[in-house]
PDB file of C-alpha atoms in Angstrom:
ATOM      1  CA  UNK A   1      19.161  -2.956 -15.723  1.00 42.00           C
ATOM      2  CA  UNK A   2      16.157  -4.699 -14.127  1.00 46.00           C
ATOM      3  CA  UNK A   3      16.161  -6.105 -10.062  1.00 52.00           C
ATOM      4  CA  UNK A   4      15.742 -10.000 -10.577  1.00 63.00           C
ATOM      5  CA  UNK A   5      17.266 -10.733  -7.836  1.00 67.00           C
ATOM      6  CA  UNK A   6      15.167 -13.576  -6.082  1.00 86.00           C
ATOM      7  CA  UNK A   7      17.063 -12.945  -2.557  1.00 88.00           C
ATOM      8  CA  UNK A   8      18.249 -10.369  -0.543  1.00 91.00           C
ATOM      9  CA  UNK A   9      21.707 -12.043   0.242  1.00 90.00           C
ATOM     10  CA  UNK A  10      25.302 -11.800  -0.004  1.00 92.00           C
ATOM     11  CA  UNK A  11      27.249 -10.467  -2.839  1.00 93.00           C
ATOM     12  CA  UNK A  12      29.745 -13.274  -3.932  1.00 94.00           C
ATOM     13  CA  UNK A  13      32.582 -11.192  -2.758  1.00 96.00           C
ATOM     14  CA  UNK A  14      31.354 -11.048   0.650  1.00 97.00           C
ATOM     15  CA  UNK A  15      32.451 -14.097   2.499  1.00 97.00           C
ATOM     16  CA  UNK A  16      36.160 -12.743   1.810  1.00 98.00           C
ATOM     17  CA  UNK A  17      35.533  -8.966   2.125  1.00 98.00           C
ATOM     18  CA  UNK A  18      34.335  -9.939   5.404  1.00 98.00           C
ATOM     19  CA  UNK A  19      36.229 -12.966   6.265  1.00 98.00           C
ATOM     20  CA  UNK A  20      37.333 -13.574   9.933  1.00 97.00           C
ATOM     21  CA  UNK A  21      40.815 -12.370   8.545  1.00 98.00           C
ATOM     22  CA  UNK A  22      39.319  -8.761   7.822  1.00 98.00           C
ATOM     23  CA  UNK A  23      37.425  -8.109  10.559  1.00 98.00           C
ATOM     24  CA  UNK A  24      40.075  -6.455  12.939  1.00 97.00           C
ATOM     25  CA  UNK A  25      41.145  -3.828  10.179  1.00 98.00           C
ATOM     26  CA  UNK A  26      37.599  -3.354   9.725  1.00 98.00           C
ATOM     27  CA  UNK A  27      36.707  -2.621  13.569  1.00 98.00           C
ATOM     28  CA  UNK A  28      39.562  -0.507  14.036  1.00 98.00           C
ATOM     29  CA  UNK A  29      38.335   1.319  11.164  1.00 98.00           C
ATOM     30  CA  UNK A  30      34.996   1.722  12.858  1.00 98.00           C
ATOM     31  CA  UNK A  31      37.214   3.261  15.726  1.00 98.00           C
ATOM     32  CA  UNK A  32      38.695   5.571  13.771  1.00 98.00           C
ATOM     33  CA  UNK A  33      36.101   6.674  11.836  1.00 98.00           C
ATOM     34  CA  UNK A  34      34.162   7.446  14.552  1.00 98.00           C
ATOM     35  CA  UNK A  35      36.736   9.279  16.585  1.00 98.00           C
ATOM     36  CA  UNK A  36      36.859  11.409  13.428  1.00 98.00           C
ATOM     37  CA  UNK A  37      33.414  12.353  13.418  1.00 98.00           C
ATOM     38  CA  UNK A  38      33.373  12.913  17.318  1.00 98.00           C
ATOM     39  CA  UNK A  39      36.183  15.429  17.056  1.00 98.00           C
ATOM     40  CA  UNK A  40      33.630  17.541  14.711  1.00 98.00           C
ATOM     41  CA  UNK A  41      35.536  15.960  11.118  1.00 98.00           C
ATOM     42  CA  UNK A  42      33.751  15.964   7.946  1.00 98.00           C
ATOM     43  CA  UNK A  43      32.036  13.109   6.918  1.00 98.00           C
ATOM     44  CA  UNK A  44      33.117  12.175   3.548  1.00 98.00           C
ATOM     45  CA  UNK A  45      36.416  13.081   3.938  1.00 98.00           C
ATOM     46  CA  UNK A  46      36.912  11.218   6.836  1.00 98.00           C
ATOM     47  CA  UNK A  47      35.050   8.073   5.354  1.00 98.00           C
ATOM     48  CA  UNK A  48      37.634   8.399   2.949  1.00 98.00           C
ATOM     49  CA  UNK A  49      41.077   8.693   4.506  1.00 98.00           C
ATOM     50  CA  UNK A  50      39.837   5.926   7.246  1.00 98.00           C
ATOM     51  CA  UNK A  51      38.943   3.464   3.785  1.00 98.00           C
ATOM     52  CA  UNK A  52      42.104   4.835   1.863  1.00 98.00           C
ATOM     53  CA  UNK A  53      44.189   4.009   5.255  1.00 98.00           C
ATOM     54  CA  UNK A  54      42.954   0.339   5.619  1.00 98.00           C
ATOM     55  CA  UNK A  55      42.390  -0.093   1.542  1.00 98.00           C
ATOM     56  CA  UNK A  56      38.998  -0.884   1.870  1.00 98.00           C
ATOM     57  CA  UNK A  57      36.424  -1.936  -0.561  1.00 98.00           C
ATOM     58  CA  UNK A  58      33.531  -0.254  -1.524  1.00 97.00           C
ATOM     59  CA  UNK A  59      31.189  -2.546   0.112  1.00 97.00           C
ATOM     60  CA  UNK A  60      33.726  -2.688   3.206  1.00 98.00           C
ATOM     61  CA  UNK A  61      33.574   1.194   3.245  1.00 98.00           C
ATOM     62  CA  UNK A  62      29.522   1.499   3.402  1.00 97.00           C
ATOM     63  CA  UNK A  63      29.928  -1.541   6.484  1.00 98.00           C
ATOM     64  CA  UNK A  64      32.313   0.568   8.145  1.00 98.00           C
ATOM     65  CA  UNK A  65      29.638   3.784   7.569  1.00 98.00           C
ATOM     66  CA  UNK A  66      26.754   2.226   8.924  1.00 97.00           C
ATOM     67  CA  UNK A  67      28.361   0.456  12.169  1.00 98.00           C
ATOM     68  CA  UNK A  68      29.867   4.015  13.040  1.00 98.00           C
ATOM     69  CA  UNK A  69      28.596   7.200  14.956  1.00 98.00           C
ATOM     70  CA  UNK A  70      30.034   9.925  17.028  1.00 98.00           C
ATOM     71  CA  UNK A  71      30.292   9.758  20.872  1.00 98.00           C
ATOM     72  CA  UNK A  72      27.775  12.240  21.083  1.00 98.00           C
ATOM     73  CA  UNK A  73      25.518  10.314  18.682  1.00 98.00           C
ATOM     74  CA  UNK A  74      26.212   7.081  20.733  1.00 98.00           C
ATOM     75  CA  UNK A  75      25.017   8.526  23.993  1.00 98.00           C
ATOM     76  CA  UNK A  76      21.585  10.157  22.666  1.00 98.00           C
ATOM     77  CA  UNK A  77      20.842   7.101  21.025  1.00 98.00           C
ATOM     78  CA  UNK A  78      21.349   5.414  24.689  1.00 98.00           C
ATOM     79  CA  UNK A  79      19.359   7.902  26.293  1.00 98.00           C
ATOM     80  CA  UNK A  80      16.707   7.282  24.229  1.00 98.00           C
ATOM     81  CA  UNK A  81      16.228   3.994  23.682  1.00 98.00           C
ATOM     82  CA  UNK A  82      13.406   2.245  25.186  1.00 97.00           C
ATOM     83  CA  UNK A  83      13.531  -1.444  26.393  1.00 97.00           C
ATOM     84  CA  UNK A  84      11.552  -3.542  24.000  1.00 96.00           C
ATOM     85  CA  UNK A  85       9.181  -4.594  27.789  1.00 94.00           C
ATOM     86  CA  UNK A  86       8.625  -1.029  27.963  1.00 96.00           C
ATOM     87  CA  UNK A  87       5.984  -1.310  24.828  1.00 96.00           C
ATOM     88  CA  UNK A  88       3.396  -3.038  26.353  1.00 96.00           C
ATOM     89  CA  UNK A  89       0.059  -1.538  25.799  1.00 96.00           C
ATOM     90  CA  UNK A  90       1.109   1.188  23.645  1.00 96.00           C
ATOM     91  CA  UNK A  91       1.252   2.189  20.126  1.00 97.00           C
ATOM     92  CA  UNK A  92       4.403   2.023  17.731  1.00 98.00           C
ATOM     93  CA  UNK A  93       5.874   3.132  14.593  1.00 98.00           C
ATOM     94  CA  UNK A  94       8.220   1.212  12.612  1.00 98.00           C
ATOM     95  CA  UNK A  95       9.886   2.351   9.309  1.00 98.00           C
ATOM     96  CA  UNK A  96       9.080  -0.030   7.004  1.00 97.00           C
ATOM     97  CA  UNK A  97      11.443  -0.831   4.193  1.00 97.00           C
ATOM     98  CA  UNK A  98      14.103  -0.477   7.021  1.00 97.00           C
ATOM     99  CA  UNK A  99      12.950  -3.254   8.953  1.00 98.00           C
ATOM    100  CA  UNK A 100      11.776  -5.152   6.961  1.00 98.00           C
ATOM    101  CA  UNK A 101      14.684  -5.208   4.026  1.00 97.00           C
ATOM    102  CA  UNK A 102      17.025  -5.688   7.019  1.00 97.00           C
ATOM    103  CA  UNK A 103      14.754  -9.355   7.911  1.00 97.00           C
ATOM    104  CA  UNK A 104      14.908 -10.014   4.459  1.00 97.00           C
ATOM    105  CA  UNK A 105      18.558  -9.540   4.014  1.00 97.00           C
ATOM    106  CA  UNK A 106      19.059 -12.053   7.536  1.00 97.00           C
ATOM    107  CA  UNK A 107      17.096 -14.572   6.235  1.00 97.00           C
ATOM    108  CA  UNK A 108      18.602 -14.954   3.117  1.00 96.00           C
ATOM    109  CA  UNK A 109      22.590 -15.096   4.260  1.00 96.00           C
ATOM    110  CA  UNK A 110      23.586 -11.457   3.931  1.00 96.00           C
ATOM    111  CA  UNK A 111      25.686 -10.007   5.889  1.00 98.00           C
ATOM    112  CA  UNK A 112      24.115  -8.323   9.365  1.00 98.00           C
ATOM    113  CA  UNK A 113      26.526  -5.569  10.949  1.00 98.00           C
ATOM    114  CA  UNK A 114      26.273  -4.889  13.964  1.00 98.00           C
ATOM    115  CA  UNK A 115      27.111  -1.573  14.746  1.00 98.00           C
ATOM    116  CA  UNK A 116      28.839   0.786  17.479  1.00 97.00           C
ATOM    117  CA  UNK A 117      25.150   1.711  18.641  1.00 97.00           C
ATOM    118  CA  UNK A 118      23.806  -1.944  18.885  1.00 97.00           C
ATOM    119  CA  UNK A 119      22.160  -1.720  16.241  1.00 98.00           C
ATOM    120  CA  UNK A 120      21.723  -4.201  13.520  1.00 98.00           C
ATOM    121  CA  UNK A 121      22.297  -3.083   9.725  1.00 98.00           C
ATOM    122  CA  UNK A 122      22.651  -4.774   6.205  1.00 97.00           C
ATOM    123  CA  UNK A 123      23.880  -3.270   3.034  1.00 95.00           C
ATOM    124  CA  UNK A 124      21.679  -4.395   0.805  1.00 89.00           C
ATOM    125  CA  UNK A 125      19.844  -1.686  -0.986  1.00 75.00           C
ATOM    126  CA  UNK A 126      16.777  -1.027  -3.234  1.00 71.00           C
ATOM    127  CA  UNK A 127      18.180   1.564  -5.660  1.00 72.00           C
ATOM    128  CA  UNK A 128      15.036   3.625  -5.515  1.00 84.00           C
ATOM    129  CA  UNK A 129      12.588   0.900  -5.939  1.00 89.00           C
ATOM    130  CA  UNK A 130      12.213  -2.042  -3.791  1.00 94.00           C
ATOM    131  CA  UNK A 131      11.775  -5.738  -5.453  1.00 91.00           C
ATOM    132  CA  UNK A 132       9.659  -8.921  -3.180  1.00 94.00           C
ATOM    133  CA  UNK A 133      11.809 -11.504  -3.257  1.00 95.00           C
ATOM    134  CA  UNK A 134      11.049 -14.906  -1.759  1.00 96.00           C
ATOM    135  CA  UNK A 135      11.715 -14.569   1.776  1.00 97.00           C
ATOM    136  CA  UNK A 136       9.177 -11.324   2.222  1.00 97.00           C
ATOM    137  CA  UNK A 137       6.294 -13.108   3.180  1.00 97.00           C
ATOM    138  CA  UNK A 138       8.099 -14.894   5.412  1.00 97.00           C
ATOM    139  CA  UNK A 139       9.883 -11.885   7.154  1.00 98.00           C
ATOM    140  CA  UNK A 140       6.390  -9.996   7.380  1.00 98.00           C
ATOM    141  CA  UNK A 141       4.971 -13.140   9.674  1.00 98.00           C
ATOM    142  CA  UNK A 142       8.377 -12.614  11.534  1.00 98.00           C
ATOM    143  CA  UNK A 143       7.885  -9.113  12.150  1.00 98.00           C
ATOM    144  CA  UNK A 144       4.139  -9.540  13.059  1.00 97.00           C
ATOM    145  CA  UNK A 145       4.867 -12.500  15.857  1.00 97.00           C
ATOM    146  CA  UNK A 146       7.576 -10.508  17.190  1.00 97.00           C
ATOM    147  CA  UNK A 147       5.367  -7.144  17.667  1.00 97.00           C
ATOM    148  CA  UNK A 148       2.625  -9.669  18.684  1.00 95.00           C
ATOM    149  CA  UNK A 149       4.552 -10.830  21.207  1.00 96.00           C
ATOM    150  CA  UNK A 150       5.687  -7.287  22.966  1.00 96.00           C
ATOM    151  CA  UNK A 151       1.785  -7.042  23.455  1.00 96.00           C
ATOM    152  CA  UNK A 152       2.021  -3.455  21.746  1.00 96.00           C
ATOM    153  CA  UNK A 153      -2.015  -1.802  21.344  1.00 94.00           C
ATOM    154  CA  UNK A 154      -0.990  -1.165  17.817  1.00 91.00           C
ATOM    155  CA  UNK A 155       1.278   0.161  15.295  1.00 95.00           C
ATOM    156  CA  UNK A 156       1.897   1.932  12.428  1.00 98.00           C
ATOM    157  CA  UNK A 157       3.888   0.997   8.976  1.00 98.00           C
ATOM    158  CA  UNK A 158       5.431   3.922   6.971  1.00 98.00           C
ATOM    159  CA  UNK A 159       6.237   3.104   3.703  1.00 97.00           C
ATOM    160  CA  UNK A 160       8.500   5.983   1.482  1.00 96.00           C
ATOM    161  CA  UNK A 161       6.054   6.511  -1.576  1.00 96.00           C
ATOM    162  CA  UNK A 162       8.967   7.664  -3.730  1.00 95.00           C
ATOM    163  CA  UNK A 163      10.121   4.110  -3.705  1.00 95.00           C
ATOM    164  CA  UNK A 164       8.954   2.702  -6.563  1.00 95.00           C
ATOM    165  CA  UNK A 165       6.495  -0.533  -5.591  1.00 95.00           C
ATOM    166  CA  UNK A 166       5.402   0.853  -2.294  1.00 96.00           C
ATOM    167  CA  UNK A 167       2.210   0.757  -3.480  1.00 97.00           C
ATOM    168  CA  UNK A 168       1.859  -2.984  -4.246  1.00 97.00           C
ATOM    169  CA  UNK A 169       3.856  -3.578  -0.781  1.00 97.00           C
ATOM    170  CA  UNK A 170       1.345  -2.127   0.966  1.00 98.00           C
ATOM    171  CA  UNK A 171      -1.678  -3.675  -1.146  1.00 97.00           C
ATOM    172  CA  UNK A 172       0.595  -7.136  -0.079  1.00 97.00           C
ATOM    173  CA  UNK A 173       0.892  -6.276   3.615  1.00 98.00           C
ATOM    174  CA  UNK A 174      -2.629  -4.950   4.134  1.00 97.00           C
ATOM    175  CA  UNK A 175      -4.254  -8.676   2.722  1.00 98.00           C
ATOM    176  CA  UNK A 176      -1.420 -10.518   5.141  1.00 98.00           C
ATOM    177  CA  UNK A 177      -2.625  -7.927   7.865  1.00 97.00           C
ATOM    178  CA  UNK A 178      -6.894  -8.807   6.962  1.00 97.00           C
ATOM    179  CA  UNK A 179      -6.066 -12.806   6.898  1.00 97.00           C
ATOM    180  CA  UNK A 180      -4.122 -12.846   9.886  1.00 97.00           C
ATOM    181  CA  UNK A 181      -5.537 -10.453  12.199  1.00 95.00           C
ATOM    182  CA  UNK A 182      -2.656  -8.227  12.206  1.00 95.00           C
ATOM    183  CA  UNK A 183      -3.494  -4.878  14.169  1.00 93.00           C
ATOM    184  CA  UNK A 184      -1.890  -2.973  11.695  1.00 96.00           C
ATOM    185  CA  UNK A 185      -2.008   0.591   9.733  1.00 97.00           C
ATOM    186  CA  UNK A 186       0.401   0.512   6.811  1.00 98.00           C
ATOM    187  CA  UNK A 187       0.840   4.789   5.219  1.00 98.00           C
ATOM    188  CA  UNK A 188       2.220   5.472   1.867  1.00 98.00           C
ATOM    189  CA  UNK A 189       4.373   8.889   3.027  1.00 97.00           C
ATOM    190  CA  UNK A 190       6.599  10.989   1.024  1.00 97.00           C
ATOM    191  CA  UNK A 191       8.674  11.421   3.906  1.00 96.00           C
ATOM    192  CA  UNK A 192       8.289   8.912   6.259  1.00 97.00           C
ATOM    193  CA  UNK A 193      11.306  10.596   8.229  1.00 97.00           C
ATOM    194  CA  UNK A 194      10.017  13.586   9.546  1.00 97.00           C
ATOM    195  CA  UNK A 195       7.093  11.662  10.502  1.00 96.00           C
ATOM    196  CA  UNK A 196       9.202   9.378  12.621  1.00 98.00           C
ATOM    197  CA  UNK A 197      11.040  12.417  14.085  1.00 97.00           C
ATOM    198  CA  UNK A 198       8.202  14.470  15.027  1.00 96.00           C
ATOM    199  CA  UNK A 199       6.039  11.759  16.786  1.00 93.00           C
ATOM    200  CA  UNK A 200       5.717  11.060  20.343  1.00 95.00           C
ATOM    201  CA  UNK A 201       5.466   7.548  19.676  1.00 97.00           C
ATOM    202  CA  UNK A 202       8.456   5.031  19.327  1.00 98.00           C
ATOM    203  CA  UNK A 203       9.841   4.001  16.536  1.00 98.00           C
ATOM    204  CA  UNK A 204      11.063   0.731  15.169  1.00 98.00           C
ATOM    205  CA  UNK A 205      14.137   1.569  12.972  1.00 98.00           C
ATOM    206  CA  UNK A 206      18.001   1.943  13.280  1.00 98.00           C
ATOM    207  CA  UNK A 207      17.861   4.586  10.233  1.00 97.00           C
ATOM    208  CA  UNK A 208      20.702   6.999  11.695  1.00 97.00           C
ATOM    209  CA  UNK A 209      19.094  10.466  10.735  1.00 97.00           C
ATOM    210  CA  UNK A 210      16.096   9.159  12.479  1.00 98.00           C
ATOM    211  CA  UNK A 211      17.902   8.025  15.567  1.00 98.00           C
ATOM    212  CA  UNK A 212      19.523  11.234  15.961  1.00 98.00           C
ATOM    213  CA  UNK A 213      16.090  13.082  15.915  1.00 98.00           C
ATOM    214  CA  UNK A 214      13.234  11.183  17.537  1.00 98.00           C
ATOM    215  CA  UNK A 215      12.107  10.680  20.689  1.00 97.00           C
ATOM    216  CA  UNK A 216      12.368   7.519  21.859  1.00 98.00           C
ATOM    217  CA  UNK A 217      13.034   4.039  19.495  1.00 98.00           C
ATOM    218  CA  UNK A 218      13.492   0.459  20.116  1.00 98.00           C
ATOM    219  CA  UNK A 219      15.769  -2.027  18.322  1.00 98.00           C
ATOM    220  CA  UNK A 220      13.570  -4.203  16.900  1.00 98.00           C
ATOM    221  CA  UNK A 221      15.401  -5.660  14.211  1.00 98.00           C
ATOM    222  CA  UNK A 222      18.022  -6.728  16.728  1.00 98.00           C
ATOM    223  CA  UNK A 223      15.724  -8.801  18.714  1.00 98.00           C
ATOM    224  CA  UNK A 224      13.994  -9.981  15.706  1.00 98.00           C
ATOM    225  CA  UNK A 225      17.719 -11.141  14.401  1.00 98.00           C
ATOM    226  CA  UNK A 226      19.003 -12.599  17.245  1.00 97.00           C
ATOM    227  CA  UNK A 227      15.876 -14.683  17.704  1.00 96.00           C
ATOM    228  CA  UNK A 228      16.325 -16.193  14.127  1.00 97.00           C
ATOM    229  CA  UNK A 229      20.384 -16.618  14.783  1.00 96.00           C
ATOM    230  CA  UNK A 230      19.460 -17.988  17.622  1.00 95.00           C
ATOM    231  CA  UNK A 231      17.680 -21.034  16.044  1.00 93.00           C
ATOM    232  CA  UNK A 232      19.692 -21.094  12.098  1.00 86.00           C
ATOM    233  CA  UNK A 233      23.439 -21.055  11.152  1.00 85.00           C
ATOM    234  CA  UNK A 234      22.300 -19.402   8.048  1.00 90.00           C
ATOM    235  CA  UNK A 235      21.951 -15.828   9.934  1.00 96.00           C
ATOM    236  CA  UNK A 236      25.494 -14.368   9.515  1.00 97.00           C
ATOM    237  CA  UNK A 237      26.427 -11.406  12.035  1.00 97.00           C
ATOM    238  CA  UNK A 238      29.220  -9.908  11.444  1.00 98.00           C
ATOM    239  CA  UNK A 239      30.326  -7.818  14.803  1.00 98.00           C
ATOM    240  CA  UNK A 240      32.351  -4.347  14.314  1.00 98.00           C
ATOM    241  CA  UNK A 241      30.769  -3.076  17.297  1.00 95.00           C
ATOM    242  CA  UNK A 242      34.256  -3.094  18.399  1.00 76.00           C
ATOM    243  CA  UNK A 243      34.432  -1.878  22.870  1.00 54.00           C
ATOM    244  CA  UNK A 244      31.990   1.021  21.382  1.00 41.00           C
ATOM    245  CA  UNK A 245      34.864   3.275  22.752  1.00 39.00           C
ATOM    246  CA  UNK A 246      36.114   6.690  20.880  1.00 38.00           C
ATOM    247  CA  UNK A 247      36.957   9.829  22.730  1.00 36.00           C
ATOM    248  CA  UNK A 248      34.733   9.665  25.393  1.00 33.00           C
ATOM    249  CA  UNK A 249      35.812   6.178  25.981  1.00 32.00           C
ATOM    250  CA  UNK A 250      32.260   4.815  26.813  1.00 32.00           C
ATOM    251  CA  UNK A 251      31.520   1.122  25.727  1.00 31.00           C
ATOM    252  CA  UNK A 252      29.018  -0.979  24.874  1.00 27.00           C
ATOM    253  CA  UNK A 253      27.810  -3.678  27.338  1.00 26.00           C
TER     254      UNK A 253
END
């Protein structure tokens, strides 16, 4: 069946999946999903007896998989974070569709997790080909004032060419780029991933196989979300950080 949806936002179950009401079953299952994996568990199976235990949705399931992580996870992803002043004068990458679906999805009401690491995550997804809808343009100029304003020298765009679209994405951001001056290179890669992980240069994603891998990243979709919270009602967060604790007991200031 075709994509024509016009927004990125919530699923009509959503504002009782994650109701008020749900969201201490839903942290705790954070908890214990990530103690799992930090005691060396199996994924899946873990996913599963955590969602079986708290009889959790589907949607509530892939929430509770993206705001988790392992201890050991949590405290590389710490170590290599860089503060967003730290950019200044240099050059960044930021994966693409990651950032910019997750802009997309805040704009237009959907829910925004925000996980264990700090990061910021939606659960929207683009089935293997991604669809404009009418808050794109919008979130590009977001994302372009934002890295404006960290006074970067430039940055990179990876796009996944597999996804189908990413070629008139790119055609779209490169004319936004030309008319407004944007110092921007926008790549069509098969593998935007190992690109990510091999460079020097940080990256701009919360993507967790990416996190666990590169060198140094920023959260950039978490200061581009808070800014637009900060000023509209319409940006729903939805915290399951939780006290970011697990085995090794650290937390999350």
């Amino acid at each position: 069946m075709p994509d024509k949806r016009k927004h990125r936002g919530p699923n009509p179950r959503d504002s009782k999946l994650f109701a008020d009401a749900t969201l201490p079953d839903l942290r705790t299952a954070v908890q214990h999903f990530s103690m799992l994996l930090s005691l060396g568990y199996a994924f899946d199976s873990s996913l599963k007896l955590v969602g079986d235990h708290f009889s959790l949705t589907k949607r509530q399931r892939l929430a509770v998989r993206r705001a988790s992580c392992s201890d050991e996870q949590l405290q590389r992803r710490r170590r290599t974070e860089m503060a967003l002043q730290e950019l200044t004068g240099r050059e960044l990458v930021i994966d693409g569709y990651n950032v910019l679906i997750g802009i997309e999805a805040a704009l237009s009401g959907g829910p925004i997790f925000i996980g264990r690491d700090s990061c910021y995550r939606d659960i929207a997804s683009v089935h293997g080909s991604y669809r404009r809808v009418e808050e794109t343009v919008h979130a590009l100029h977001i994302i372009a004032d934002a890295v404006q304003g960290l006074r970067v020298a430039g940055c990179r765009i990876l796009l996944d060419s597999p996804v189908s679209n990413s070629g008139k994405l790119k055609t779209m951001m490169r004319e936004l780029a030309e008319q407004n001056g944007w110092r921007w290179e926008i790549e069509l890669l098969y593998n935007p991933d190992n690109e990510m992980i091999e460079s020097d240069v940080p990256v701009a994603t919360s993507d967790s196989d990416v996190l666990d891998r590169c060198s140094k990243w920023i959260n950039l979709a978490r200061y581009i979300i808070d800014r637009l919270a900060a000023e509209s009602e319409r940006v729903w967060l939805v915290d399951l950080s939780g006290d970011g604790g697990g085995v090794g007991g650290d937390g999350i200031e």
